[in-house]
CSV table of C-alpha atoms in Angstrom, one decimal:
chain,number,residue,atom,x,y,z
I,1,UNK,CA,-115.0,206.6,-24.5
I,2,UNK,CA,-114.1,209.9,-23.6
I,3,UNK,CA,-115.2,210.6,-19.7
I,4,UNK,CA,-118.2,212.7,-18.9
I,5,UNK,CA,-118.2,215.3,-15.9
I,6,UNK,CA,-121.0,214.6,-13.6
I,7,UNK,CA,-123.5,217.5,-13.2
I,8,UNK,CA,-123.3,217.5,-9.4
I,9,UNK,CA,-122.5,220.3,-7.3
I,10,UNK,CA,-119.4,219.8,-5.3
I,11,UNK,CA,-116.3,221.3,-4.5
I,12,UNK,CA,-114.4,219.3,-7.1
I,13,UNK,CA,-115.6,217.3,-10.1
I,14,UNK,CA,-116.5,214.1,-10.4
I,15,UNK,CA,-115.3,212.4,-13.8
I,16,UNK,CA,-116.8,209.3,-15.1
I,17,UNK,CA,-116.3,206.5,-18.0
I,18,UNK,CA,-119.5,204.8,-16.5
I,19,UNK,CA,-121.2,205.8,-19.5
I,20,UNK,CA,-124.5,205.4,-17.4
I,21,UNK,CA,-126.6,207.5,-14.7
I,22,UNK,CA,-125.7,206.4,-11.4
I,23,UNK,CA,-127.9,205.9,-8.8
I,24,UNK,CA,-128.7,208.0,-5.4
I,25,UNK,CA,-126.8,205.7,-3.4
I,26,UNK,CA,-123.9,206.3,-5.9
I,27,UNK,CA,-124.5,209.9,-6.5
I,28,UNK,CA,-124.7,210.6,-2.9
I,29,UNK,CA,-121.2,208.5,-2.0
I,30,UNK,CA,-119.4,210.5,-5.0
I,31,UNK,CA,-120.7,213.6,-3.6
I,32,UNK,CA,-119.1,213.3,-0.2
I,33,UNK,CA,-115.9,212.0,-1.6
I,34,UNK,CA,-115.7,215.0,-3.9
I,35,UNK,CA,-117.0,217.2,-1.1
I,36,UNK,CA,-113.6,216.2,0.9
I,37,UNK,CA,-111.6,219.3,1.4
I,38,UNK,CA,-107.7,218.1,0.8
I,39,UNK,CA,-109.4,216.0,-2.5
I,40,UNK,CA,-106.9,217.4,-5.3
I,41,UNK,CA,-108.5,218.1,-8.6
I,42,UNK,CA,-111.5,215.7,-9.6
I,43,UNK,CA,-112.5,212.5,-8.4
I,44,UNK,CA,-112.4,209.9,-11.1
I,45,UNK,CA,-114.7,207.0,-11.4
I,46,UNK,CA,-114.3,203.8,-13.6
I,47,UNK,CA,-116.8,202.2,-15.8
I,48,UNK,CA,-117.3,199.0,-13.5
I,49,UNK,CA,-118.4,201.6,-10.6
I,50,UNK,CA,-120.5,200.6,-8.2
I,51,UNK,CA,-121.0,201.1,-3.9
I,52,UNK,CA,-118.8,200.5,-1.7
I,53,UNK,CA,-118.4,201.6,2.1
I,54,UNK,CA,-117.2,205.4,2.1
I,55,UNK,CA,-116.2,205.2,-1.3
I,56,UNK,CA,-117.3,204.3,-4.5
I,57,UNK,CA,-115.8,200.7,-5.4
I,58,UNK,CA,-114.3,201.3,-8.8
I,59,UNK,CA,-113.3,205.1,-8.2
I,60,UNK,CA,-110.1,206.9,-7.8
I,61,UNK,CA,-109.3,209.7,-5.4
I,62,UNK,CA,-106.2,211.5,-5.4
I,63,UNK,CA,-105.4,213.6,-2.2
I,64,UNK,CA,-103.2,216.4,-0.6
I,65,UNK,CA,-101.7,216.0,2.8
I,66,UNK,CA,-104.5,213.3,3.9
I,67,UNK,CA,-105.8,209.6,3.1
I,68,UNK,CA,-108.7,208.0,4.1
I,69,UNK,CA,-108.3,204.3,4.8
I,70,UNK,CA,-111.8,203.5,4.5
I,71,UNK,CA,-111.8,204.6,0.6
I,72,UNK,CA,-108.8,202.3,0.3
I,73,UNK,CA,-111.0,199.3,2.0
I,74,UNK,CA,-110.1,196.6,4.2
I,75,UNK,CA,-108.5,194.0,1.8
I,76,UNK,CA,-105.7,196.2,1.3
I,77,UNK,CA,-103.4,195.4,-2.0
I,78,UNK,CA,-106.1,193.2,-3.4
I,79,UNK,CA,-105.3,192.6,-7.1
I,80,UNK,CA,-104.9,190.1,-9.8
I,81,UNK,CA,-101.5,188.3,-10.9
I,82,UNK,CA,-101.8,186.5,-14.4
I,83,UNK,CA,-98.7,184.5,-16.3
I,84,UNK,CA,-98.8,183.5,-20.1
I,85,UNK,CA,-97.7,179.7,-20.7
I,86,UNK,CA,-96.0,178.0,-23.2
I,87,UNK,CA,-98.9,175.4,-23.3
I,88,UNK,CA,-101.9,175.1,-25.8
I,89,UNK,CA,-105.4,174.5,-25.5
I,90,UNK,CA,-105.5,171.1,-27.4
I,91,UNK,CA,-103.4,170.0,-24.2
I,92,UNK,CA,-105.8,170.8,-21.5
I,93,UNK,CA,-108.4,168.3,-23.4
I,94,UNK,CA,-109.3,165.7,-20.9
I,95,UNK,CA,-107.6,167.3,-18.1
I,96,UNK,CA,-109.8,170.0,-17.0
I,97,UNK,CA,-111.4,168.2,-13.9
I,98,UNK,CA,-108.2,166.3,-12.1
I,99,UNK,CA,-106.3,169.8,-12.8
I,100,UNK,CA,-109.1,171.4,-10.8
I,101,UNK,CA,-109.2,169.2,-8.2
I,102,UNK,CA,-105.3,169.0,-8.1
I,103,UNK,CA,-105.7,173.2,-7.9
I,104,UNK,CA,-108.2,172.7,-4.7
I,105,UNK,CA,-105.6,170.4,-2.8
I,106,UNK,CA,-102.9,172.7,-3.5
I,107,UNK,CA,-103.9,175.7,-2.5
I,108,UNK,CA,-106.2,176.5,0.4
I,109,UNK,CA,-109.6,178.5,-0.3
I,110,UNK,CA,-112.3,180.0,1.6
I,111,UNK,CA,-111.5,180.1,5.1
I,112,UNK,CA,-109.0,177.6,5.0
I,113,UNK,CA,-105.2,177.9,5.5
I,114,UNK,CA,-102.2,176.2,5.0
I,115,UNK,CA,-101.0,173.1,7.7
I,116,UNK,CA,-97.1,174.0,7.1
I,117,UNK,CA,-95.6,177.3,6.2
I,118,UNK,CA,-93.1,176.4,3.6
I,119,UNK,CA,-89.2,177.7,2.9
I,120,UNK,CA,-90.3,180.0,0.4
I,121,UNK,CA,-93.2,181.8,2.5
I,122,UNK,CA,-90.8,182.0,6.0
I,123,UNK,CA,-87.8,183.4,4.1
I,124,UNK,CA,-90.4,186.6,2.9
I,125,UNK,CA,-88.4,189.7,4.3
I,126,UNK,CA,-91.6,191.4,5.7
I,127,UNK,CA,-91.5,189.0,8.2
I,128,UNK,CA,-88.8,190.8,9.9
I,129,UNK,CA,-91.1,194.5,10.2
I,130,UNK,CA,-94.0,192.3,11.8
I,131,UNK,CA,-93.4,193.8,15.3
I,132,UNK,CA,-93.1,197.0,14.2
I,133,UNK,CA,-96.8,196.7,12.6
I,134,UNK,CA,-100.2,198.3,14.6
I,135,UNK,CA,-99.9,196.6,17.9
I,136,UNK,CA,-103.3,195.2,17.4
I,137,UNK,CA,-102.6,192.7,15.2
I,138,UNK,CA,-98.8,190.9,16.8
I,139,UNK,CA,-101.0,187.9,18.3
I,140,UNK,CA,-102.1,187.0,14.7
I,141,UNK,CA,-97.9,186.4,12.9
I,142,UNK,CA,-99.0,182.7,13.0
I,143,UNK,CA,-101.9,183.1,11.0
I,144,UNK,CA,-100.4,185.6,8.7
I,145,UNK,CA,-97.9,182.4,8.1
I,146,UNK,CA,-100.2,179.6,7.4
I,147,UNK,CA,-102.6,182.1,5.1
I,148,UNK,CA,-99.9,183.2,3.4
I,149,UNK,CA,-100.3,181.5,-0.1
I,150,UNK,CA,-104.2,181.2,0.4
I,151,UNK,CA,-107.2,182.3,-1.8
I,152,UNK,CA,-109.6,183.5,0.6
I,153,UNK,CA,-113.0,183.9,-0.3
I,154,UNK,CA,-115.8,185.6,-1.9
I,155,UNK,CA,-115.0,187.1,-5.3
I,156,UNK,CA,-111.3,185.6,-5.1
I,157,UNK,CA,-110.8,183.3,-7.7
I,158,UNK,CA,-107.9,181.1,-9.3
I,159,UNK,CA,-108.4,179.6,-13.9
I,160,UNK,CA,-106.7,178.4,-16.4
I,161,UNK,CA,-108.0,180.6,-19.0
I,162,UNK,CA,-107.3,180.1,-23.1
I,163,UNK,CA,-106.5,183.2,-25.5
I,164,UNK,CA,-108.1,183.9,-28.7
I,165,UNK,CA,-104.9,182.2,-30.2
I,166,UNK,CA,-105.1,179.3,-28.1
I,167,UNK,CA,-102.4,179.9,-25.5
I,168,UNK,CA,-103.0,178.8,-22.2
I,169,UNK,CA,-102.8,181.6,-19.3
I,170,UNK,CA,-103.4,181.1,-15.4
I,171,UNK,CA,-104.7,183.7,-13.9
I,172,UNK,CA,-105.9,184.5,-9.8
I,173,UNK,CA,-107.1,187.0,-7.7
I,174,UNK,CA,-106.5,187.8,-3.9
I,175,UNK,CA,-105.5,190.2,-1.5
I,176,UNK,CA,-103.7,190.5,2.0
I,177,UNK,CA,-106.2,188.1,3.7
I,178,UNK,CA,-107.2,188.4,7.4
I,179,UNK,CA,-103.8,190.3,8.1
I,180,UNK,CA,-104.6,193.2,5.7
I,181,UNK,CA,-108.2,193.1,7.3
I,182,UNK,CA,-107.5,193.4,10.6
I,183,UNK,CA,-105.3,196.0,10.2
I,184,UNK,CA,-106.9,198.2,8.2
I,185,UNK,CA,-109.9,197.8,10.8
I,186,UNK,CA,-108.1,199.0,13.1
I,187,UNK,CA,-106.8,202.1,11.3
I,188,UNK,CA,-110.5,202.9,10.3
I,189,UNK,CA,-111.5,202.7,14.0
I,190,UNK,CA,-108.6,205.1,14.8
I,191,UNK,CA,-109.7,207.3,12.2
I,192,UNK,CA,-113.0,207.6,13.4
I,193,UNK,CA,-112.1,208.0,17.2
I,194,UNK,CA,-110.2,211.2,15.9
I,195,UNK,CA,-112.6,212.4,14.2
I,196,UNK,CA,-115.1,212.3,17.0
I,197,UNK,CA,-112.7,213.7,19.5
I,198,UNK,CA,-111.6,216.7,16.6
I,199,UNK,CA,-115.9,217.2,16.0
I,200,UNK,CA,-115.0,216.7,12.3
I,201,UNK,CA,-118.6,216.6,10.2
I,202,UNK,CA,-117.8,214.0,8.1
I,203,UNK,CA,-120.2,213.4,5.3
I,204,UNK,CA,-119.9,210.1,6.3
I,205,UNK,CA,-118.2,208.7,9.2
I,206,UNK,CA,-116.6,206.2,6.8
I,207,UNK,CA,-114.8,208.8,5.1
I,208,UNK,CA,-112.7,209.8,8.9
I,209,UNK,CA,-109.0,209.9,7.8
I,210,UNK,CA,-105.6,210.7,8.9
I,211,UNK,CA,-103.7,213.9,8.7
I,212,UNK,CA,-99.9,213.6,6.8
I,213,UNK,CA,-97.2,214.6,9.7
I,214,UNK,CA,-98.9,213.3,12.4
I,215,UNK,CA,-97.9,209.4,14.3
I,216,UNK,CA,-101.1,208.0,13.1
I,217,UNK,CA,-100.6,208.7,9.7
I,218,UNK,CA,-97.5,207.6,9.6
I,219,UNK,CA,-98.6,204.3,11.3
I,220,UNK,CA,-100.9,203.7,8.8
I,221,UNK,CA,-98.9,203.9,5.8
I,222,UNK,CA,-96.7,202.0,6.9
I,223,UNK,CA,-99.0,199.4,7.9
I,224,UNK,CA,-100.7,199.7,4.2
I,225,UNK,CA,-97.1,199.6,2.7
I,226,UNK,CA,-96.8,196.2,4.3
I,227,UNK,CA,-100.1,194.9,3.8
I,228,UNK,CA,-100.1,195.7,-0.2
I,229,UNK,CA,-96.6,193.6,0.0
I,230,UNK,CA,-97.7,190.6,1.4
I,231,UNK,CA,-100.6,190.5,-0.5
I,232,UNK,CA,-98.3,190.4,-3.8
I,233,UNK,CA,-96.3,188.1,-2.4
I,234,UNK,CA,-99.3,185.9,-1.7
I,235,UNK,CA,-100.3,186.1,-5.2
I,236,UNK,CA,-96.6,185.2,-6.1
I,237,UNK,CA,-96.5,182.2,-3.8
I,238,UNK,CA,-100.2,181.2,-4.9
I,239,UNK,CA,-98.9,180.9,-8.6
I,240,UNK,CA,-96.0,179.5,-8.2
I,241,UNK,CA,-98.2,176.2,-7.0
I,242,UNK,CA,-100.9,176.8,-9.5
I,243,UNK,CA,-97.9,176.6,-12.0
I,244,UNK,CA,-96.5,173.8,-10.9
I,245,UNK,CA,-100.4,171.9,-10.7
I,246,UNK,CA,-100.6,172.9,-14.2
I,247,UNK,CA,-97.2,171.4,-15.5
I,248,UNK,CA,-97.9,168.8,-13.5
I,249,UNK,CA,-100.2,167.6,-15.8
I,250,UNK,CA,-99.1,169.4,-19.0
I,251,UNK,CA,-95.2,169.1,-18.6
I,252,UNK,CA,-94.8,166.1,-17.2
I,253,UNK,CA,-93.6,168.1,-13.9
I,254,UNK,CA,-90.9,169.5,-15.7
I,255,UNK,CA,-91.0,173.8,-14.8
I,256,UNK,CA,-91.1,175.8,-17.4
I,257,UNK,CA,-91.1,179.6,-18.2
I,258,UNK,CA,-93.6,182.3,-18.0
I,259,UNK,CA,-93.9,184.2,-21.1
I,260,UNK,CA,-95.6,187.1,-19.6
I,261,UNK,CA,-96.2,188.3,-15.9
I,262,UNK,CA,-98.3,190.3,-14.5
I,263,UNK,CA,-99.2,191.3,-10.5
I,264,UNK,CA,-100.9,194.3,-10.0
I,265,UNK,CA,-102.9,195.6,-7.1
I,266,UNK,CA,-106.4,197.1,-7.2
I,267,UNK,CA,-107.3,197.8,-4.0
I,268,UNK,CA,-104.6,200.6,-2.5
I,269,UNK,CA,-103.1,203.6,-1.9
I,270,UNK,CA,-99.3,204.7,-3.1
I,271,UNK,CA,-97.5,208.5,-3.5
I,272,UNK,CA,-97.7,209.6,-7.3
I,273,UNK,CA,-96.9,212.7,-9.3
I,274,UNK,CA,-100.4,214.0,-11.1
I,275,UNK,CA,-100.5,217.4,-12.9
I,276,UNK,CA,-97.0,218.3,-11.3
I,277,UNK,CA,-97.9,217.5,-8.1
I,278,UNK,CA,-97.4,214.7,-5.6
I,279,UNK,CA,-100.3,213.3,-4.2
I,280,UNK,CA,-101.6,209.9,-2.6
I,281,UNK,CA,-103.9,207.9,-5.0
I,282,UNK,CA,-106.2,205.6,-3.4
I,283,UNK,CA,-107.2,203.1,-6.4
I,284,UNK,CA,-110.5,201.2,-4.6
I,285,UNK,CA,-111.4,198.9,-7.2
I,286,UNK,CA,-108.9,200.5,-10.0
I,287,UNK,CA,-105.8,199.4,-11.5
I,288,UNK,CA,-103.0,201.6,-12.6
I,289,UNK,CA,-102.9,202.1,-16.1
I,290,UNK,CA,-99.8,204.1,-16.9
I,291,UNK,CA,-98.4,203.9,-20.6
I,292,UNK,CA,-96.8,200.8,-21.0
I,293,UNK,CA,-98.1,199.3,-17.8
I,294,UNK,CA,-99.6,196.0,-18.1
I,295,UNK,CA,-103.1,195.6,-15.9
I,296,UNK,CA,-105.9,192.7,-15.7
I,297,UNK,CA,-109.6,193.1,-16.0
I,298,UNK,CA,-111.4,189.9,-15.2
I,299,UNK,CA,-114.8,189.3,-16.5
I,300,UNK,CA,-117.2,187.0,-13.7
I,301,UNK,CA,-116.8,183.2,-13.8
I,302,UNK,CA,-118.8,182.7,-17.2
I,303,UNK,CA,-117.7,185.8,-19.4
I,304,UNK,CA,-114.0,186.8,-20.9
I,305,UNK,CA,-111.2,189.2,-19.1
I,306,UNK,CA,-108.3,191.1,-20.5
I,307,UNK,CA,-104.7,191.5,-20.3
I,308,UNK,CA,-104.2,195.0,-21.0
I,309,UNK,CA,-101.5,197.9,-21.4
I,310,UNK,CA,-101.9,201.6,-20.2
I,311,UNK,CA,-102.5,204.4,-21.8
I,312,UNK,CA,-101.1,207.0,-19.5
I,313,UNK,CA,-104.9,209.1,-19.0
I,314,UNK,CA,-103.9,211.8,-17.2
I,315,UNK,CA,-107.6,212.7,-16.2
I,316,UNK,CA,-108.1,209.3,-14.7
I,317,UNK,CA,-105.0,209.4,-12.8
I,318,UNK,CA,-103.7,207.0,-15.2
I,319,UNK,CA,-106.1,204.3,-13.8
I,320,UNK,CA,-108.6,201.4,-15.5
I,321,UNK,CA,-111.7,199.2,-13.9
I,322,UNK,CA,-110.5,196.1,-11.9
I,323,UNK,CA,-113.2,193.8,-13.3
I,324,UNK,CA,-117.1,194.0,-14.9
I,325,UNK,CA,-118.3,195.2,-11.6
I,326,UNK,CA,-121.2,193.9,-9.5
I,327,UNK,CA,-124.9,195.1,-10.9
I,328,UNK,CA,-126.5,193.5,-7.7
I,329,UNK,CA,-125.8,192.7,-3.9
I,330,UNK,CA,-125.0,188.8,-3.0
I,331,UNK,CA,-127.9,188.5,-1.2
I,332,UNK,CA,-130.2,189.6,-4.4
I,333,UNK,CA,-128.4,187.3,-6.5
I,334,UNK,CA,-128.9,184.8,-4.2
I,335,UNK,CA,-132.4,185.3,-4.2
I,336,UNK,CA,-132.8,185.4,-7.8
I,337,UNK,CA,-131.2,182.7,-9.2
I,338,UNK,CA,-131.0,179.1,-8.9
I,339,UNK,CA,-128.6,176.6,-9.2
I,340,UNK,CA,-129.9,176.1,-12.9
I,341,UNK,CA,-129.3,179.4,-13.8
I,342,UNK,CA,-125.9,179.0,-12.5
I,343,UNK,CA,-125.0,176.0,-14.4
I,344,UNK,CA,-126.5,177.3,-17.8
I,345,UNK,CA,-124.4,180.7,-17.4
I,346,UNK,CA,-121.0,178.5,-16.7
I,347,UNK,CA,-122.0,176.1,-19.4
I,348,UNK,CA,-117.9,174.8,-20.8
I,349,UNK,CA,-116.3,176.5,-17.3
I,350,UNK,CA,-115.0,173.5,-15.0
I,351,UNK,CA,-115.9,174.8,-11.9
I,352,UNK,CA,-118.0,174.3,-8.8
I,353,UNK,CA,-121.8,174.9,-9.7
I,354,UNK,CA,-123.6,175.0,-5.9
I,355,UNK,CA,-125.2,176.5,-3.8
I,356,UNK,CA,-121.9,177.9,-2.3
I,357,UNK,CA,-121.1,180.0,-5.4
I,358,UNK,CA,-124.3,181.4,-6.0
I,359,UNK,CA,-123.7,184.7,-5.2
I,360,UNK,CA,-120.7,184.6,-7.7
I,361,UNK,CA,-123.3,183.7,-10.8
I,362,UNK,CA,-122.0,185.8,-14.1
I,363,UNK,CA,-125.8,187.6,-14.5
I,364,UNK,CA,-125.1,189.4,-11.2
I,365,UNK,CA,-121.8,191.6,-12.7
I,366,UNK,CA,-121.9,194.0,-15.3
I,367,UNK,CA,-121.0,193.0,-19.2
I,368,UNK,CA,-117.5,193.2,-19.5
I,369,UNK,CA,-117.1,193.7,-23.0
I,370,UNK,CA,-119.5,197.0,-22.4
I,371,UNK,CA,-116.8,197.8,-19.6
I,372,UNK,CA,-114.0,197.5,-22.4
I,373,UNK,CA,-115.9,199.7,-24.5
I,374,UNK,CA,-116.3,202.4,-22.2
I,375,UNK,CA,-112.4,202.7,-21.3
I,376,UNK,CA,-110.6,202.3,-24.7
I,377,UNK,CA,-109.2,205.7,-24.2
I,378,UNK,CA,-107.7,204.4,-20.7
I,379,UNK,CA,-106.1,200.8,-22.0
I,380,UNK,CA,-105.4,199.1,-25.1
I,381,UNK,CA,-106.3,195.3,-25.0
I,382,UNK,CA,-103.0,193.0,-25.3
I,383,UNK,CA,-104.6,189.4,-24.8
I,384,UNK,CA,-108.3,188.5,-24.5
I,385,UNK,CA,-109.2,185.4,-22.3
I,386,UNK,CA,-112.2,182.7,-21.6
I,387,UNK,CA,-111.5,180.5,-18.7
I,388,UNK,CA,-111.9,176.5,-18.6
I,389,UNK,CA,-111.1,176.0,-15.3
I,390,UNK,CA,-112.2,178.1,-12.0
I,391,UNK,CA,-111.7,177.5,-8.7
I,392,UNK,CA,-114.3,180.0,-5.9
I,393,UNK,CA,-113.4,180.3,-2.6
């Protein structure tokens, strides 16, 4: 659907494909974004928009001369990585549980990290800029190590998901673990000491950023450069293992080859040229959707996602949703659902169905396929998936 401009009065628009009212909470958080003086142009928000902390989760902000990190968020380079196999669904029949299980010994979720750091994650190259990163976070290379190839938690996820024409796809989502949050912590906290010490009134002290020239700007983007790497390389490391689980079973062990990649971020900030101009994008909770680049939008653990191509939308930065988007907190879901509803709504998904995963239940995100709908001017839908195995942090 075309996008509608928001009839709120700030210094520059606010554009949505939400195709729905938003609420005060959202209406208020748009409005100090857009009320941002180095905000260049309009403020774009996706049709899986919901809150966040500063920002809008689901939103795009391009900028002049300035970033904010909190719009960016603390799992900095968060995104989803997805690989087309040359297996079929008849030959998951049977195998669903064990490959689960097999998935869960593999790779680490939740909290939980890896006892050895392997070949593949020591050679990395960003290894070799680690004492060059905030000097906050030197104490923590170790950990950095052993998570590196980790799930995490929350609404990170790893399936084996089946196309409409029966193709089996593996698909996962995760970010820069407790490396990207600990330093993008402390670039929000340096934010906001500036902006106490400069008596900036901020809309919201969430929204403190840095100025471009100065050292702490370019310590941050730096920092976020890093960050958004090693959580790709995560996600690379991650699949690798989840491929070789899968042909495990499927293959007999033997590797085989991807017939379509794709890793892409939704939770960061890069330099881009919009309307002749060059500008920092901060995507929080948006994938870039430029023509002919490929993008995932994952549905919640009981519904379908979507491999998708861009369409180059100039008005949305050339930007899509990341997912269906959350319609409630955890806590309400948690509240109002049980562990029935949660194992009706993943009814044919091999997955855990406890108390642990409650929060995740599909009735507390938004319906994807009205998500779709609302952004067919943004992306054109390659594959559609369902998944038949998940694994939850």
């Amino acid at each position: 659907m075309p996008y509608e401009k928001l009839e709120i009065s700030t210094p520059k628009p606010v554009l949505s494909w939400a195709n729905h009212s938003l609420g005060a909470d959202e209406t208020k958080m748009a409005k100090n974004v857009a009320s941002l003086p180095f905000v260049f142009k309009h403020v774009a928000l996706m049709p899986d928009v919901h809150l966040g902390k500063g920002a809008l989760v689901g939103s795009v902000v391009a900028t002049k001369e300035a970033i904010v990190p909190a719009a960016v968020g603390v799992d900095v380079g968060c995104g989803m990585c997805a690989i087309k196999t040359p297996f079929t669904a008849s030959q998951l029949e049977g195998k669903l549980k064990q490959i689960r299980l097999d998935i869960e010994a593999a790779i680490p979720v939740g909290f939980h990290e890896n006892k050895e750091t392997d070949k593949t994650v020591l050679n990395w190259q960003g290894w070799r800029e680690f004492k060059d990163l905030h000097s906050g976070v030197q104490r923590l290379e170790t950990k950095a190590m052993k998570q590196m190839g980790s799930l995490g938690g929350g609404n990170h996820f790893l399936e084996v998901c089946v196309d409409a024409e029966e193709q089996v796809w593996l698909m996962l989502h995760s970010g820069s673990r407790n490396i990207g949050n600990m330093l993008a912590q402390n670039h929000i906290g340096s934010a906001k000491e500036l902006a106490k010490l400069a008596d900036n009134r901020l809309p919201d002290p969430d929204l403190a950023y840095f100025i471009a020239g100065t050292p702490e700007f370019a310590a941050y983007w730096h920092d976020l450069q890093w960050a958004q790497g090693y959580a790709r390389f995560n996600r690379d490391v991650m699949m690798a293992r989840f491929k070789r689980v899968v042909e495990k079973h499927l293959a007999g062990g033997k590797p085989t080859k991807a017939l379509l990649s794709v890793n892409c971020h939704h939770n960061y900030a890069e330099k881009e040229l919009h309307f002749g101009e060059e500008v920092y994008v901060t995507r929080k909770g948006a994938v870039r959707a430029r023509s002919e680049d490929y993008g995932i939008i994952p549905g919640s653990m009981g519904a379908k996602s979507f491999i998708v191509k861009g369409k180059g939308n100039a008005e949305s930065y050339c930007s899509c949703s990341h997912g269906a988007g959350r319609t409630m907190s955890r806590n309400k879901a948690k509240l109002q659902f049980s562990l029935d509803d949660l194992i009706q709504q993943t009814d044919g998904v091999e997955c855990r169905k406890d108390a642990g995963v409650l929060d995740e239940i599909p009735a507390a995100y938004k319906s994807i396929e009205q998500v779709m709908a609302n952004q067919s001017d943004l992306v054109e839908v390659v594959a559609t998936l369902k998944q038949v195995v998940c694994v939850k942090g």
